[in-house]
Tab-separated table of C-alpha atoms in Angstrom:
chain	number	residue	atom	x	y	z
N	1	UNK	CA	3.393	39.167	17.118
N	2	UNK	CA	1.791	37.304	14.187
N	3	UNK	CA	3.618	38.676	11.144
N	4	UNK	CA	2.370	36.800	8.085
N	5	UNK	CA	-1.378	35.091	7.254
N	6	UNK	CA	-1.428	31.535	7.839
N	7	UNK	CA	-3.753	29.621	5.596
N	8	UNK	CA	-4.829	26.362	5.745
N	9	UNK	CA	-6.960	23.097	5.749
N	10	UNK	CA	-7.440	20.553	8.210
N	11	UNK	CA	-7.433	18.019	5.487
N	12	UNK	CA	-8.228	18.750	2.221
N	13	UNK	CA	-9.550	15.113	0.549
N	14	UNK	CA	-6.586	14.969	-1.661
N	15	UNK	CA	-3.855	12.672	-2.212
N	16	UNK	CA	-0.145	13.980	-1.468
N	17	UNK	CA	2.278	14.601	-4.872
N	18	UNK	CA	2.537	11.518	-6.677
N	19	UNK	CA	-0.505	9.260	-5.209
N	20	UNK	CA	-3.253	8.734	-7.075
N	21	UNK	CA	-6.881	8.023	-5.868
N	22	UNK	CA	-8.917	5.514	-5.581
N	23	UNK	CA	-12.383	5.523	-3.443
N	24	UNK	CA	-10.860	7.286	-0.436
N	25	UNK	CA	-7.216	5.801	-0.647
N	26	UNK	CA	-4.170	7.088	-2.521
N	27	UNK	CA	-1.516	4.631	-3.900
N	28	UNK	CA	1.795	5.025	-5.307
N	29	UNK	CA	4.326	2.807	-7.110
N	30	UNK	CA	7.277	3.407	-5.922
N	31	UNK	CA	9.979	2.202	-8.651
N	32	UNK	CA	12.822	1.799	-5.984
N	33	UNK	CA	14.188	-1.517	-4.711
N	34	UNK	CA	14.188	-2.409	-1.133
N	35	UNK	CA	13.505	-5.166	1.170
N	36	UNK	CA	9.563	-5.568	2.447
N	37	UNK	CA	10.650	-4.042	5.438
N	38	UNK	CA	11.907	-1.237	4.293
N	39	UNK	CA	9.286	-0.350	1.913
N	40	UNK	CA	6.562	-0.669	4.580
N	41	UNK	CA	8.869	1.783	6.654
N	42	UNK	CA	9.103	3.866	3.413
N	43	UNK	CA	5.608	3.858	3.576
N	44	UNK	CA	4.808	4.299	7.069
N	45	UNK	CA	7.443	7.126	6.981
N	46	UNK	CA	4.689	8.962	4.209
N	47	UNK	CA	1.764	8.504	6.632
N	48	UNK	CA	0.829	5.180	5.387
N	49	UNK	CA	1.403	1.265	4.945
N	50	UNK	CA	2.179	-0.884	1.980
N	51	UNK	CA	-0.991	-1.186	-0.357
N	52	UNK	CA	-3.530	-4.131	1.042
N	53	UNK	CA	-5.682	-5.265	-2.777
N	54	UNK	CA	-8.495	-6.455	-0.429
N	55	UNK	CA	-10.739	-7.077	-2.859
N	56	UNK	CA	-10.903	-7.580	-6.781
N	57	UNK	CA	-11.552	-3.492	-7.871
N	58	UNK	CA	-8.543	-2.316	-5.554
N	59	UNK	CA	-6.259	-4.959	-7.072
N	60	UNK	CA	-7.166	-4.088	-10.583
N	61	UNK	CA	-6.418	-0.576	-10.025
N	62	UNK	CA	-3.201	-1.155	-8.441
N	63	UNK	CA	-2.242	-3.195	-11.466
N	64	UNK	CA	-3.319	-0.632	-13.475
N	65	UNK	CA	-0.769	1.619	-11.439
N	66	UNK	CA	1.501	-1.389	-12.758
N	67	UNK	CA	1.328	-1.177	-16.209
N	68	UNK	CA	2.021	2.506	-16.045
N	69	UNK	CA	5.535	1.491	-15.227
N	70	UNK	CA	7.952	-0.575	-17.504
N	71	UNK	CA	8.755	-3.191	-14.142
N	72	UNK	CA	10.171	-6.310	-15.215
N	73	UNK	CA	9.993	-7.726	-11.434
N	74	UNK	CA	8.426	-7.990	-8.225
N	75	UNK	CA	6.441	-5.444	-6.513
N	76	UNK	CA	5.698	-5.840	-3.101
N	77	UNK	CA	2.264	-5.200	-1.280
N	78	UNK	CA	1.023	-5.418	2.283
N	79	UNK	CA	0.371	-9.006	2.855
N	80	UNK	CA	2.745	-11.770	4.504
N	81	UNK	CA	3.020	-14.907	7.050
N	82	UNK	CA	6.109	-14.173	8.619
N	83	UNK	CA	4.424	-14.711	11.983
N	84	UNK	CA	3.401	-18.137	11.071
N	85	UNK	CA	3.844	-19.840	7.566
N	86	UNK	CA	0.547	-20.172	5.935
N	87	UNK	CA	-1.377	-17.524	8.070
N	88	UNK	CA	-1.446	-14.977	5.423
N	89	UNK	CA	-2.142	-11.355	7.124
N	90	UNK	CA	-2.162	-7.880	5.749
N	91	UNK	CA	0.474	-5.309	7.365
N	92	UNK	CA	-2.512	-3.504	9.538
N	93	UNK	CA	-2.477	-7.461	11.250
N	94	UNK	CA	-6.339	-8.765	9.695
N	95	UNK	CA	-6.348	-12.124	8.598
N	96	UNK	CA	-6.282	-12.518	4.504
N	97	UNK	CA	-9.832	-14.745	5.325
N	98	UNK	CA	-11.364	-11.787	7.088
N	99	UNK	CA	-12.247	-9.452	3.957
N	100	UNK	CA	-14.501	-9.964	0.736
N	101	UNK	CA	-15.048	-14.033	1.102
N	102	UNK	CA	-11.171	-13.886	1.718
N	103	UNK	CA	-10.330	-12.303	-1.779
N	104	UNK	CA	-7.157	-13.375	-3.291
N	105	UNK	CA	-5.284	-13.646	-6.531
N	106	UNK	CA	-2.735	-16.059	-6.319
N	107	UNK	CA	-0.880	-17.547	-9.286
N	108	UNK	CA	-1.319	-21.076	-9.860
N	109	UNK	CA	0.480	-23.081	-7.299
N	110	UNK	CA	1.072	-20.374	-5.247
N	111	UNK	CA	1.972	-19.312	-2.034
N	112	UNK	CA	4.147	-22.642	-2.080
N	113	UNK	CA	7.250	-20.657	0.363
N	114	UNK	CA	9.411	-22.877	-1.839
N	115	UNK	CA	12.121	-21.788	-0.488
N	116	UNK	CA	11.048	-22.019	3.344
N	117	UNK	CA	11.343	-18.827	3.719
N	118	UNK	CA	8.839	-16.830	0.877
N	119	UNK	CA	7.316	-15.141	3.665
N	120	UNK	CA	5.523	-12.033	1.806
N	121	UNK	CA	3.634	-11.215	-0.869
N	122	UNK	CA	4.674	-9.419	-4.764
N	123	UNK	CA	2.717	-9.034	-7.592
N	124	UNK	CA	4.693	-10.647	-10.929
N	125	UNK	CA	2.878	-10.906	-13.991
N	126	UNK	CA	-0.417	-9.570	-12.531
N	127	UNK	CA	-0.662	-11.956	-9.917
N	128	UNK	CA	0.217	-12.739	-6.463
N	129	UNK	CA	3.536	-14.576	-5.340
N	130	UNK	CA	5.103	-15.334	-2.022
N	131	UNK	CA	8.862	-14.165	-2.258
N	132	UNK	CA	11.485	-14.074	0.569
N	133	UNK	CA	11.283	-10.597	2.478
N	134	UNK	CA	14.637	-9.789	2.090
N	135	UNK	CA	14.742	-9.364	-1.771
N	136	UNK	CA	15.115	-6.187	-2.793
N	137	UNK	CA	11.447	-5.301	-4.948
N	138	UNK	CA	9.523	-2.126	-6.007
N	139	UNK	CA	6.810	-1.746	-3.942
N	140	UNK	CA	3.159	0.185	-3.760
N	141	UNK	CA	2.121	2.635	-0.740
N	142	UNK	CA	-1.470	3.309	0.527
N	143	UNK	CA	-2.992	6.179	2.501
N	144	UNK	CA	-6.173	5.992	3.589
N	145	UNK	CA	-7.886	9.760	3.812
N	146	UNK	CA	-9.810	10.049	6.358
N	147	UNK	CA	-13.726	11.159	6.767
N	148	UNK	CA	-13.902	14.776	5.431
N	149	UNK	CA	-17.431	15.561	6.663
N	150	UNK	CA	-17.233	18.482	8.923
N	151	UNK	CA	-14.057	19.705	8.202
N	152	UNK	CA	-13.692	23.321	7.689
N	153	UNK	CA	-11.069	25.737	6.748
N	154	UNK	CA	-9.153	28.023	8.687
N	155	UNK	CA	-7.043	31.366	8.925
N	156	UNK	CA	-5.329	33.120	11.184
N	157	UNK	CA	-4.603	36.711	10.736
N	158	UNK	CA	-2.472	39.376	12.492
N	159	UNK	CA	-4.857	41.228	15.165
């Protein structure tokens, strides 16, 4: 027997504690250190992937998410050739040449994987490096909501 009233929404349009919203995708900085696989697994573990700037409004919004924080180094996002150096792809596995004209902010000279091994992407100073995937950087999450037309509420009550 149903003893309390259960409220609830199949999805509700907003963006869980902390994320904040942009068209229909919620970022957070998260100012933690950890390797760019474990902040994509942080991420994925919150119902989404590392943040993917696709195109020149989303990046300036994430680096307005920046600049809210006082972050004096890297912070990863979802973008890397660790499959095969120079083939830049995002973390959902498009091609960095597939979206807006192939939008990109690189800082000059960069991605050079001067080391051999700078395998995925950070923002430093505003712009876009390619740093080795095992230092230990902040990082910012995405979650894409998904379409909200149609979706009603619901309760349940005791009969």
């Amino acid at each position: 027997m149903l003893k309390k009233k259960i409220t609830g929404l199949y999805f509700s349009g907003t963006c869980p504690k902390g994320y904040k919203k942009y068209r229909a995708v919620c970022y957070k900085l998260f100012n933690e250190r950890k390797s760019f696989s474990e902040a994509a697994k942080t991420c994925q573990a919150g119902g989404g992937t590392l943040a993917m700037p696709r195109d020149d409004r989303i990046n300036a919004f994430l680096l307005t998410l920046m600049n809210e924080e006082d972050i004096s180094h890297g912070i990863w996002f979802g973008l890397h050739d660790r499959v095969q150096e120079g083939y830049w792809k995002w973390i959902d596995g498009t091609p960095l040449n597939t979206w807006t004209a192939g939008y990109r902010d690189w800082a000059p000279g960069q991605p050079n994987s001067e080391r051999g091994d700078d395998d995925c992407a950070a923002y430093s100073s505003d712009l876009w490096y390619d740093l080795n995937c095992r230092y230990k950087e902040s990082f910012i999450c995405e979650i894409v909501l998904p379409d909200t037309s149609g979706v009603k509420q619901f309760q349940i009550q005791p009969l």
